XYZ file of C-alpha atoms in Angstrom:
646
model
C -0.800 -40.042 47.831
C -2.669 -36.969 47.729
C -0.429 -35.055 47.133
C 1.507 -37.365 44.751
C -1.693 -37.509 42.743
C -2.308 -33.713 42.664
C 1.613 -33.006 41.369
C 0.972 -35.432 38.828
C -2.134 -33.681 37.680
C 0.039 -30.275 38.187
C 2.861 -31.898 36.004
C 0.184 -32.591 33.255
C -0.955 -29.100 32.958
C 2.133 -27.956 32.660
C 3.135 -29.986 29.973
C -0.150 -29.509 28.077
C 0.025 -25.806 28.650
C 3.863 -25.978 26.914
C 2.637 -28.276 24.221
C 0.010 -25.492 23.496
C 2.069 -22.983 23.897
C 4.255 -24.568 21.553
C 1.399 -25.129 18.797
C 0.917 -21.129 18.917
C 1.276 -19.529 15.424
C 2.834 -16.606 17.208
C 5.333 -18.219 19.788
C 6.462 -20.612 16.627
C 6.952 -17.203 13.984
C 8.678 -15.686 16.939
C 11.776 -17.978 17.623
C 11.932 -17.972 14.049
C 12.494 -14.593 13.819
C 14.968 -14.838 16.806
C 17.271 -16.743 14.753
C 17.028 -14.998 11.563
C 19.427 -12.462 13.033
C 22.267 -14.973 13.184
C 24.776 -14.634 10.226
C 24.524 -17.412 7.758
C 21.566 -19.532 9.795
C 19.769 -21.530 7.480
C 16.209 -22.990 8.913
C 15.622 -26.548 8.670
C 12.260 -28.581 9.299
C 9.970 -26.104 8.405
C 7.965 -27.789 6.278
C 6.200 -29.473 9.549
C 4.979 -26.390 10.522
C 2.411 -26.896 8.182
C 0.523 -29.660 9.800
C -0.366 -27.093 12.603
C -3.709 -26.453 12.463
C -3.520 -23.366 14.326
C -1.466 -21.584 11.648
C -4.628 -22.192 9.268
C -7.108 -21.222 11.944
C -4.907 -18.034 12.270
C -5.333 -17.696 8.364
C -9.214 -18.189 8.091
C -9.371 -15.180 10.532
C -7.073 -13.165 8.901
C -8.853 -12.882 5.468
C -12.320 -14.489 5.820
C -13.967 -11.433 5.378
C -12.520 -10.474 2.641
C -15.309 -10.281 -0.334
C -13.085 -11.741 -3.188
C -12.872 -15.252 -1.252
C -16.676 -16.042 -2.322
C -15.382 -15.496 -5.966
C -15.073 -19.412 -7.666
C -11.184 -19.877 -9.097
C -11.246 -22.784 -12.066
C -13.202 -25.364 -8.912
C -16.000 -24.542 -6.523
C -13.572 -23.667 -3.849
C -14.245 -20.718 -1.533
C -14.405 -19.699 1.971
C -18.157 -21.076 2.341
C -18.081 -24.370 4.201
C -14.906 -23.489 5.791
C -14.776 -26.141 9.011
C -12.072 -28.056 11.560
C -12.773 -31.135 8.768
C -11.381 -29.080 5.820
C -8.012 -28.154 7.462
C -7.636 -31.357 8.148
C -7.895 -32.950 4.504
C -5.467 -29.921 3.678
C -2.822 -31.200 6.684
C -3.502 -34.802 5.516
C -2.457 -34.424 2.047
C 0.461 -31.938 3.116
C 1.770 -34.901 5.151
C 1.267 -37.309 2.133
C 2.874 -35.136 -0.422
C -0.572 -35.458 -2.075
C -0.894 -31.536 -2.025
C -1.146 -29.638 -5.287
C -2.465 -25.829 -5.976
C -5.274 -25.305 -8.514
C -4.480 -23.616 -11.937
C -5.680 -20.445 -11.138
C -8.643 -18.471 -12.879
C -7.417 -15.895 -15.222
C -9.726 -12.683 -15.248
C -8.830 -9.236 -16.642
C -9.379 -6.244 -14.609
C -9.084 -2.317 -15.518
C -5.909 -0.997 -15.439
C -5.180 1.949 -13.559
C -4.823 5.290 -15.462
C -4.838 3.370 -18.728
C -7.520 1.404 -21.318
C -5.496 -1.319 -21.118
C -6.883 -4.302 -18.573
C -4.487 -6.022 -16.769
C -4.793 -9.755 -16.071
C -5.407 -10.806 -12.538
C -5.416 -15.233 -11.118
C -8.215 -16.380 -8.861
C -6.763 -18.947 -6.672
C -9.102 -21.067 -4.500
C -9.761 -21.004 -1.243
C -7.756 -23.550 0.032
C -4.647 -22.606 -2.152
C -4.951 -18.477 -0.653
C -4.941 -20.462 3.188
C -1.929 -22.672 2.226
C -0.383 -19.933 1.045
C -0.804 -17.653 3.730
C 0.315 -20.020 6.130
C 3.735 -20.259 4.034
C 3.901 -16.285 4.052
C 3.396 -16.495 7.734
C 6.855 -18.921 7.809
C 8.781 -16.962 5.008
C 7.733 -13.418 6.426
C 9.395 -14.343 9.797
C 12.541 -15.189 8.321
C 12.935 -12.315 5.859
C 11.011 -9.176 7.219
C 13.573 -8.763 9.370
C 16.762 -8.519 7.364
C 15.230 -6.681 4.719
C 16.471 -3.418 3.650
C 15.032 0.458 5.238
C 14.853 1.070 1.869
C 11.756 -1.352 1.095
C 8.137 0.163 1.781
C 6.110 -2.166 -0.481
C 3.751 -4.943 0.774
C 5.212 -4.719 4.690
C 3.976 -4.028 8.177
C 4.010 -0.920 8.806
C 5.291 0.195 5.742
C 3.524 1.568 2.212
C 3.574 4.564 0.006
C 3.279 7.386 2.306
C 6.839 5.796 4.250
C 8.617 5.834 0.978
C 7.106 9.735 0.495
C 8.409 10.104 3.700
C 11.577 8.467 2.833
C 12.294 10.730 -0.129
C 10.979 13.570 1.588
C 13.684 13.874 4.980
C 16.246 12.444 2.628
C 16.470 13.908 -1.054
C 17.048 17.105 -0.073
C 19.766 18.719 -2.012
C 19.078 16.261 -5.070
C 20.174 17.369 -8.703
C 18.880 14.154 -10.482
C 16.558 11.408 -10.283
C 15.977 8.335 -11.972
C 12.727 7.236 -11.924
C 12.943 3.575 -12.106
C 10.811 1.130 -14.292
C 11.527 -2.318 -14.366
C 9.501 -3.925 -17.668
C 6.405 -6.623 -16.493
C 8.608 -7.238 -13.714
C 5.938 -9.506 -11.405
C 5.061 -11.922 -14.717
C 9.278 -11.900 -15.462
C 10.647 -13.332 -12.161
C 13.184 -16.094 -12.856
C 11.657 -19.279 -10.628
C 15.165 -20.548 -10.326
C 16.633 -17.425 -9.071
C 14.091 -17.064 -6.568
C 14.543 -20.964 -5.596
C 18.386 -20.142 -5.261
C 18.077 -17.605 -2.979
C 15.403 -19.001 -1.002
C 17.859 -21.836 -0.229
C 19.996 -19.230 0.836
C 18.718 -19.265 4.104
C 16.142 -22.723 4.080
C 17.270 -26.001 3.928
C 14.167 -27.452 3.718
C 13.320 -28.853 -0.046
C 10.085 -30.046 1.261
C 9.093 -26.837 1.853
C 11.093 -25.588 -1.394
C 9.468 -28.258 -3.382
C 5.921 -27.074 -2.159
C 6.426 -23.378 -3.090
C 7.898 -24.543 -6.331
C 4.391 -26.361 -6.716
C 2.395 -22.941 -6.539
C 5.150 -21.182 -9.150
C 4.575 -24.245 -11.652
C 0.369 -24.238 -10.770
C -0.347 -22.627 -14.038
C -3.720 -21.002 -15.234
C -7.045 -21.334 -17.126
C -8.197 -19.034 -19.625
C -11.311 -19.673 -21.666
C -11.023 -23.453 -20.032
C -7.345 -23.542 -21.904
C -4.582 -24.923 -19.605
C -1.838 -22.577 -19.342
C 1.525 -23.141 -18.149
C 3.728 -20.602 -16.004
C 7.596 -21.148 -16.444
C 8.077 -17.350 -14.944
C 6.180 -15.276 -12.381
C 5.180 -15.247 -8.913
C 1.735 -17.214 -8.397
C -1.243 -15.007 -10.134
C -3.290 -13.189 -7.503
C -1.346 -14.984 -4.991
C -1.162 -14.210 -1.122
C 2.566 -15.172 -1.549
C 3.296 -13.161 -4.572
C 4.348 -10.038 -3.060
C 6.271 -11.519 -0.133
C 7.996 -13.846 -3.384
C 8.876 -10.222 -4.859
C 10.121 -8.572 -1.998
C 12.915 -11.314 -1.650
C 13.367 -11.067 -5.011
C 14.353 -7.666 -5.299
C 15.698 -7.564 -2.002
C 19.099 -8.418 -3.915
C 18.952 -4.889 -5.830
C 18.017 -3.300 -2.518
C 21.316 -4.471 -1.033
C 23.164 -3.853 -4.268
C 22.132 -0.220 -4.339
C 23.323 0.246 -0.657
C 26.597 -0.830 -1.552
C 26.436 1.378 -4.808
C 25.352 4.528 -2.629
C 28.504 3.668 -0.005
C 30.973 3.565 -3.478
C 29.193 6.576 -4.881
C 29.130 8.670 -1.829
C 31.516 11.264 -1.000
C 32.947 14.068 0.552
C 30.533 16.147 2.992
C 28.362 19.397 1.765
C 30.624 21.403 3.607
C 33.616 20.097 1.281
C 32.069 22.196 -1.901
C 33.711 25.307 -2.462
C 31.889 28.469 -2.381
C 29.688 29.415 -5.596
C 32.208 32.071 -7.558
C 29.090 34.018 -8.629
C 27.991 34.836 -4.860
C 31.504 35.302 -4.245
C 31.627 38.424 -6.552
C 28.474 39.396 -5.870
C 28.852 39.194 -1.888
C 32.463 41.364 -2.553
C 30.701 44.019 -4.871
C 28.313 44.835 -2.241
C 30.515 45.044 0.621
C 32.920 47.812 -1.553
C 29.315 49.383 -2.925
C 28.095 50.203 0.371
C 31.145 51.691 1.774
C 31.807 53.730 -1.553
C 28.101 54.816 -0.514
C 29.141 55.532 3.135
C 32.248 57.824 2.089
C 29.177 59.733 -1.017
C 27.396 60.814 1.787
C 30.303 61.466 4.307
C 31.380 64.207 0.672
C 27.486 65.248 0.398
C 26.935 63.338 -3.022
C 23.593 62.100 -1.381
C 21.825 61.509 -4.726
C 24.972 59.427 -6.420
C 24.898 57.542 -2.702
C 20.926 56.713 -3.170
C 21.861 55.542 -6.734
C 24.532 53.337 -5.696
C 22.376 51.737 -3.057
C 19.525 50.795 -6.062
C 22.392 48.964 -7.927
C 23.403 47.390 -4.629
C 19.988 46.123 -3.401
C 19.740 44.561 -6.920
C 23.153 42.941 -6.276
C 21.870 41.635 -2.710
C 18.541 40.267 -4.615
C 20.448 38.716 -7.058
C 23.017 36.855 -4.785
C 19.896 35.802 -2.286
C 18.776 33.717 -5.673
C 22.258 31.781 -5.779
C 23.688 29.125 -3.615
C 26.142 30.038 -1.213
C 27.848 26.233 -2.490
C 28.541 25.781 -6.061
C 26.084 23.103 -6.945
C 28.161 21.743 -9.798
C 30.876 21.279 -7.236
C 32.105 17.148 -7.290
C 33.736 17.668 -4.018
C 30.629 16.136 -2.653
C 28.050 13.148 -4.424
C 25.433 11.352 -2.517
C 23.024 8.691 -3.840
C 20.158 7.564 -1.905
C 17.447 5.036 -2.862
C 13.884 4.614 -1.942
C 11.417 1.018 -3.391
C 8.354 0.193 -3.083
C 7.470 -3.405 -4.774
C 8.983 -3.042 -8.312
C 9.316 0.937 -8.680
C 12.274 2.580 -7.711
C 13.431 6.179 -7.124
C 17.165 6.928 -7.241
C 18.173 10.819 -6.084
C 21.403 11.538 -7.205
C 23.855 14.713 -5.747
C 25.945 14.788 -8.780
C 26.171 15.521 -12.987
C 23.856 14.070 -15.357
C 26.723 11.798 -16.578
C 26.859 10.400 -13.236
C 22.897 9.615 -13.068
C 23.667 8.279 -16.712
C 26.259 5.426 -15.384
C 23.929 4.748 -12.509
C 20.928 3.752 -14.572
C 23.326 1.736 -17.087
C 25.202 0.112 -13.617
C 21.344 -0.737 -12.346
C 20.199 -2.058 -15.532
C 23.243 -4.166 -15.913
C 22.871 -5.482 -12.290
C 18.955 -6.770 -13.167
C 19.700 -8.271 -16.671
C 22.623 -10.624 -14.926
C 21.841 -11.207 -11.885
C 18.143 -11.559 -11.965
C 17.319 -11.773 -15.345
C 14.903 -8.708 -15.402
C 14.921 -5.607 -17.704
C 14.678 -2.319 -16.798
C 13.108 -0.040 -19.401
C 15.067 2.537 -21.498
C 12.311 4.210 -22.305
C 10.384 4.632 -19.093
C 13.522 4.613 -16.905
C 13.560 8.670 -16.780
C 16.500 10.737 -15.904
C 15.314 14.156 -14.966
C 16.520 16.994 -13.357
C 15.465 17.984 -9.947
C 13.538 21.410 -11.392
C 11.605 19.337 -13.244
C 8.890 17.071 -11.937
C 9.778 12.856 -11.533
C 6.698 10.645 -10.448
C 6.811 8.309 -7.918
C 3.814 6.404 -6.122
C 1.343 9.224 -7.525
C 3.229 11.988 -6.212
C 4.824 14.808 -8.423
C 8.494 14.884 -6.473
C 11.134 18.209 -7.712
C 13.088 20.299 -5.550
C 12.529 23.714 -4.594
C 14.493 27.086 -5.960
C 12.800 29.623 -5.115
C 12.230 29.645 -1.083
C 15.345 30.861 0.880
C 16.798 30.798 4.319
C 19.253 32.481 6.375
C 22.043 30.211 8.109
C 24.433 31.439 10.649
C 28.051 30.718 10.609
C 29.843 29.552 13.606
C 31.860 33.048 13.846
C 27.669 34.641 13.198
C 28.194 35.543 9.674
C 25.014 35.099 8.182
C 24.715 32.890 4.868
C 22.225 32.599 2.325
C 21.233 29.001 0.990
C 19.022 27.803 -1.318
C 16.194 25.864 0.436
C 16.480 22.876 -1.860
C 13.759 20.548 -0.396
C 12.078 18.108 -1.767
C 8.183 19.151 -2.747
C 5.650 16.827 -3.193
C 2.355 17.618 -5.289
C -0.458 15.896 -6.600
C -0.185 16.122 -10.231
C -3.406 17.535 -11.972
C -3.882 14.098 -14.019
C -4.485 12.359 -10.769
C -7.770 13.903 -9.269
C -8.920 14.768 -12.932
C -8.824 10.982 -14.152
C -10.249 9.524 -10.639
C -13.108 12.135 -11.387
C -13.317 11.000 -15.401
C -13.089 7.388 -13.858
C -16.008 7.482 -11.609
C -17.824 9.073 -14.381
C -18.921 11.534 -12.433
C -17.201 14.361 -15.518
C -17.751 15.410 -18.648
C -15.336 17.567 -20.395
C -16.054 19.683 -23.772
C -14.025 21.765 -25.747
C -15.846 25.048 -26.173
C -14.295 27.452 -28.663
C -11.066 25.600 -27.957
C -11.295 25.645 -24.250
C -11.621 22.848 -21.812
C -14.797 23.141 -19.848
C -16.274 20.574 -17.291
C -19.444 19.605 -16.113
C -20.282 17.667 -13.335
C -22.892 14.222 -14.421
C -25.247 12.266 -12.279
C -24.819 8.720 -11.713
C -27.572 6.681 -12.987
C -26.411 3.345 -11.517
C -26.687 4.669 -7.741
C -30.861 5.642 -8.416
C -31.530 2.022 -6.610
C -29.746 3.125 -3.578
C -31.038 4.287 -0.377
C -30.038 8.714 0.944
C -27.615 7.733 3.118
C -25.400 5.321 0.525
C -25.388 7.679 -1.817
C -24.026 10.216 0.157
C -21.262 7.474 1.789
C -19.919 6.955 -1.200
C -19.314 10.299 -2.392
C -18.024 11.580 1.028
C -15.589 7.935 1.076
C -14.355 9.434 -2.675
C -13.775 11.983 -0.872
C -12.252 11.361 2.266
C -9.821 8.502 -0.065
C -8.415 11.200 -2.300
C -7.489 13.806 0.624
C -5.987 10.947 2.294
C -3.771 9.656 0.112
C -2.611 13.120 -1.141
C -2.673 15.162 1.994
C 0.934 15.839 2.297
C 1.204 17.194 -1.747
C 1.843 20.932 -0.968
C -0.888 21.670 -3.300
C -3.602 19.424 -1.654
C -5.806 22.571 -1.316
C -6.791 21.764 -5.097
C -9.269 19.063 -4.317
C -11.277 21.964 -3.327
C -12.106 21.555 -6.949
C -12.421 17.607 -7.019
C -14.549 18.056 -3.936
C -16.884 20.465 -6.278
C -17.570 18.443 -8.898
C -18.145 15.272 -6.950
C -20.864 17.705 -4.377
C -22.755 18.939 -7.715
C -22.798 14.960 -9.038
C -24.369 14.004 -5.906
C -27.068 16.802 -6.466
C -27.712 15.787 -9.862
C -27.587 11.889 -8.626
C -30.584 12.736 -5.773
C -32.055 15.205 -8.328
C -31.964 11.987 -10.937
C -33.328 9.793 -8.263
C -36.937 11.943 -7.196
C -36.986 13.204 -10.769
C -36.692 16.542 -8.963
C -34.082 19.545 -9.395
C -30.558 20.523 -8.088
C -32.499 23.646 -6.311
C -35.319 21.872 -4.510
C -32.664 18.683 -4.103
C -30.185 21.671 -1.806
C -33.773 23.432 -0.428
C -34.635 19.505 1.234
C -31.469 18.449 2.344
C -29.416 21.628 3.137
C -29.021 23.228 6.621
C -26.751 26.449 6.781
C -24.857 25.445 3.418
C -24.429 22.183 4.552
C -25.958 18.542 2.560
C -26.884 16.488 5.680
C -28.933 12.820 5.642
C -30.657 12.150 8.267
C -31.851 8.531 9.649
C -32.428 6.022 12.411
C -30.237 3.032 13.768
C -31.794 -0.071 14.630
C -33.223 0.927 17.879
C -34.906 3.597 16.723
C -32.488 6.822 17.581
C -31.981 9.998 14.977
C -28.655 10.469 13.241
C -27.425 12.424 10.693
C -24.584 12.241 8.105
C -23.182 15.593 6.131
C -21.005 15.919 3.343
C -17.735 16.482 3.428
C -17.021 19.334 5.159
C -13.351 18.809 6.835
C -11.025 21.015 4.627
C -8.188 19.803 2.602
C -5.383 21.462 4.776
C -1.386 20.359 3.993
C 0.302 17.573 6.034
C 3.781 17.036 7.417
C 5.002 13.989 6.224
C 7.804 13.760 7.935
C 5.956 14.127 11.353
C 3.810 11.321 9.807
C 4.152 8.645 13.037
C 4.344 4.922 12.387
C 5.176 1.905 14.611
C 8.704 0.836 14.345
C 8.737 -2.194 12.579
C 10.247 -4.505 14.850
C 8.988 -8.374 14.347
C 10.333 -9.339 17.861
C 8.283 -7.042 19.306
C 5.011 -7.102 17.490
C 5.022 -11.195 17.858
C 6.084 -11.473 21.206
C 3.128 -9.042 22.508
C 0.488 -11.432 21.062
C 2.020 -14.931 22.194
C -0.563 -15.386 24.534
C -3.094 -14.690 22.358
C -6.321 -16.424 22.909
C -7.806 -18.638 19.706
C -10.425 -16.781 17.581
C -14.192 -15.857 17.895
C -14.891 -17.490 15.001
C -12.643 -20.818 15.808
C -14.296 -20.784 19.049
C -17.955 -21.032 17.111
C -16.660 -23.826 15.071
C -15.581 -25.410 18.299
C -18.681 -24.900 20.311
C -20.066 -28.024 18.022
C -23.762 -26.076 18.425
C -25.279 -25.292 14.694
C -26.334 -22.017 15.232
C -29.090 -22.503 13.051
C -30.874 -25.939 14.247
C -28.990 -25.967 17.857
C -27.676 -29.527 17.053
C -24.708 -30.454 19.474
C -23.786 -33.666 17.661
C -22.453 -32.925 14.725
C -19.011 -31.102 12.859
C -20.053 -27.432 11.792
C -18.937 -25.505 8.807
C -19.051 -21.659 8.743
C -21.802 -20.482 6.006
C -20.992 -17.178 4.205
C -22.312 -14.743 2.098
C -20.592 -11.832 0.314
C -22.286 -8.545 2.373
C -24.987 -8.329 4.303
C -26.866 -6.731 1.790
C -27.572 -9.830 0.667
C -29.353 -11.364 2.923
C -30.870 -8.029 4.450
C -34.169 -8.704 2.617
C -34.173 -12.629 3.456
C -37.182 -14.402 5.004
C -35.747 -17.469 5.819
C -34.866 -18.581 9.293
C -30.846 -18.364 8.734
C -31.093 -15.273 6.700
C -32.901 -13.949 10.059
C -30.287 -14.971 12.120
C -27.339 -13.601 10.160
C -29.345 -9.902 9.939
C -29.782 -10.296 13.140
C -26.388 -10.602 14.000
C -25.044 -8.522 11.509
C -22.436 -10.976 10.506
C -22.124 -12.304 7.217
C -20.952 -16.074 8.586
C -23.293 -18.545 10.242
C -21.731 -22.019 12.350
C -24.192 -24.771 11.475
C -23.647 -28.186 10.938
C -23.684 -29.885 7.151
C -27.425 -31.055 6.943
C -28.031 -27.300 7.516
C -25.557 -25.931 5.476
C -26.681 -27.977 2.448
C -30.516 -26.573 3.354
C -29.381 -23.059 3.209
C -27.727 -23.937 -0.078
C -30.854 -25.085 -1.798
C -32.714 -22.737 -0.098
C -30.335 -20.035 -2.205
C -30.599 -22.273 -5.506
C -34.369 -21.672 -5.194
C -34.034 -18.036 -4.356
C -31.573 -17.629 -7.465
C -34.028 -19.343 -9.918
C -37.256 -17.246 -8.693
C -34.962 -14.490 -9.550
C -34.445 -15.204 -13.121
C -37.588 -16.089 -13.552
C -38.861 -12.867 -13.080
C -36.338 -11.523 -15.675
């Protein structure tokens, strides 16, 4: 009986271990993704994977921390008072059909490079965490039958991949076209994207739901606003939404490309220029060889001058005639709703491509693609794309070897990226950190202080300029000019000076004299236990990158969701299951996690919970709901003492 008894208790182990196993976010995404491979598959019962609460625990860890979830949307919904209780109402009214997103907050934010703001939603909390857990379902189906050609809003995948992209594979391009697709995230066509998300779900549950969030609407200046286009505003979803969207263009271009291609280089016949020039100075240096052979040394030595010019003029051609149509290539590189085409053929071809493309988004998907700021432009000439300056080089040359060892010269037409002059001068204009005159009709700049850092402690101050910094380098380290933020690195060093100069009411001199050791601005200070450190500016050089030796993980979904399935739940799901407040040490009770925005705001606290968080040094607090509702008036008090003082 013993050992009947102890099988049975095996037996129930097992099956609990495979039921949890089973309830796994990961293990679930992953046979999804298993199946997505299969040719015309089309998921069904998805819709209950949203009464999982493991998928929302998943969530909650994923993007608590995240400052923007303390902001309000149009209801006091945010990630304070997250607990086991919440996700529960959520799965409740999920399973009742009860479940609909909040209009969203419209606010307007500054728009980069321009005056112009650009309007931005604020969902609520428990709208971003539904939505999440639907990316988590859609992004397993999708992400892995989307097209090489897609770098925007994926794992693994974002600007410097598409750079990369362009980089190993527009070499030899004549023309781009530099696409711009007009307010393309505010102009998606909900039933579109509902048709081809049935493409592959037959789920309308699930459909309907989605369909929910693209209907949800906004509030501006407490007006109701409806949305009858768009993905949701500020949504997690939106750019997943996009991405499936557009995949249709990606897959229509790839078809366009195999149509457009052909021929190999090697097809193009040999530029008739070189030709002539390559036979004149084969006959010029023998005529030179039989001159000196008759002692007519100085009409040899003359002959050779007009032949060296020859050879420097036919090391500047091709050794292929570029205008040759023996051989066309199109290749296509996207990231979220801008597009690079780079075309191997005449400007009348790169004419018909951009009217083919902007025929292909008005019917199929109802979008328009801009006449204006769709730019054909030739590959001498600079196109932008993601930030970058792209053209292709004319000037370097290399030597190639024939098979029989005749020796060839070719153009090196690369593709060069740079950072375009605009880019570091407006960040520097935009942190206000510049002033530029006109002084007898020249530009001349000055670096400025910054008035609203004054309140902040040494080291911040000098964090944030060496995180400038450090941001600017590292987005444009593989522009072949990248040396030039030598110069954006000046003018942000002499703002700090003025800013710590500003700040002791002191000068730039005796600001260098205190804080400079052998050239270099260095902060020193002490952690919490007491040790020295130090912090200097930037000092690491602003060298050129590779970008094509740029490593990344290859982007496989099997892979990357397979290695976590036995993942174990979350530190901060195992706090809300300990059922201890961490504040009054009650065990009987449900606990919600308390958070604040940054630390900084609590640094200063005297209250028992502020204590414990600064302690910690984590901005979230387990405690039960008498507790949370103390800390909550203790803050209401707090905030009117403030205001009082104003």
């Amino acid at each position: 009986m013993a050992k009947e008894g102890s099988q049975l208790v095996h037996d129930d182990n097992k099956q609990e271990g495979s039921e949890m196993l089973m309830r796994n976010p990961v293990y679930v995404l992953n046979t999804l993704s298993k199946n997505t491979i299969k040719e015309n598959y089309k998921f069904k019962r998805l819709y209950r994977n949203l009464y999982n609460p493991e998928f929302y625990y998943k969530g909650y860890q994923e993007i608590y921390a995240n400052p923007g979830n303390m902001t309000r949307g149009t209801i006091n919904n945010t990630v304070d008072g997250f607990s086991k209780n919440r996700v529960s109402k959520i799965i409740n009214n999920i399973k009742n059909g009860n479940y609909k997103p909040t209009p969203v907050k419209r606010v307007y934010i500054d728009k980069k490079g321009s005056k112009k703001k650009r309007p931005l939603g604020v969902p609520t909390f428990d709208d971003k965490l539904v939505q999440l857990v639907i990316k988590y379902i859609l992004e397993a189906i999708y992400e892995p039958n989307f097209s090489e050609n897609s770098h925007g809003f994926r794992k693994n995948r974002g600007c410097h991949t598409a750079l990369k992209q362009i980089k190993k594979s527009g070499n030899g391009t004549k023309w781009f076209i530099e696409g711009d697709i007009q307010g393309f995230f505010d102009n998606i066509d909900h039933h579109i994207l509902i048709d081809l998300l049935r493409k592959r779900i037959n789920d309308e549950t699930l459909i309907g739901l989605i369909w929910k969030f693209l209907r949800a609407g906004y509030m501006e200046d407490w007006q109701f606003h409806k949305t009858f286009s768009g993905t949701p505003q500020g949504g997690i979803l939106s750019p997943l939404l996009a991405n499936i969207y557009l995949n249709e263009l990606d897959i229509y271009m790839e078809k366009y490309a195999e149509k457009f291609g052909k021929g190999q280089p090697k097809d193009r016949e040999v530029d008739k220029r070189y030709q002539y020039l390559h036979l004149k100075i084969k006959r010029g240096r023998k005529k030179a060889d039989l001159l000196r052979e008759q002692g007519k040394h100085n009409e040899a030595q003359e002959l050779i001058k007009q032949v060296n010019e020859w050879v420097k003029e036919r090391g500047q051609r091709p050794y292929y005639n570029p205008m040759s149509d023996k051989f066309k290539s199109l290749k296509y590189v996207r990231y979220a709703d801008d597009f690079i085409v780079m075309i191997i053929g005449s400007k009348d071809d790169a004419k018909a491509i951009k009217s083919d493309i902007a025929q292909f988004l008005n019917e199929e998907l109802k979008l328009t693609l801009s006449e204006e700021k769709t730019l054909i432009t030739h590959s001498s000439k600079k196109a932008t794309f993601l930030g970058y300056n792209v053209n292709i080089t004319r000037n370097e040359l290399f030597t190639k070897y024939s098979v029989k060892g005749a020796k060839r010269r070719h153009h090196n037409l690369k593709v060069r990226l740079e950072i375009p002059h605009e880019a570091w001068r407006n960040k520097l204009l935009a942190l206000n950190v510049l002033e530029m005159k006109y002084v007898n009709g020249k530009e001349t700049w000055k670096p400025k202080h910054r008035p609203e850092m004054a309140h902040l402690d040494d080291l911040e101050i000098l964090h944030n300029y060496v995180l400038q910094i450090r941001g600017m380098y590292n987005y444009y380290k593989y522009a072949v000019n990248s040396t030039v933020l030598q110069k954006f690195s000046y003018v942000l060093e002499y703002s700090m000076y003025k800013t710590f100069a500003n700040k002791y009411k002191s000068s730039i001199g005796k600001i260098k004299g205190k804080y400079c050791k052998n050239g270099v601005f260095i902060v020193n200070y002490k952690d919490k236990k007491g040790k020295q450190h130090s912090h200097s500016f930037y000092r690491e050089g602003f060298r050129t990158v590779d970008i094509t030796k740029m490593k990344t993980q290859e982007n496989n979904i099997d892979n990357l969701l397979a290695s976590r399935v036995h993942m174990s739940t979350t530190s901060l799901m195992d706090r809300l299951s300990a059922n201890k407040c961490e504040h009054c040490g009650k065990t009987d009770s449900n606990l919600v996690m308390h958070h604040v925005r940054k630390m900084k705001d609590v640094e200063k606290g005297k209250a028992k919970w502020q204590k414990l968080m600064i302690a910690r040094r984590r901005k979230t607090l387990a405690v039960c709901e008498d507790c949370h509702n103390e800390i909550h008036y203790d803050m209401r008090v707090e905030l009117i003492a403030k205001n009082r003082k104003k």
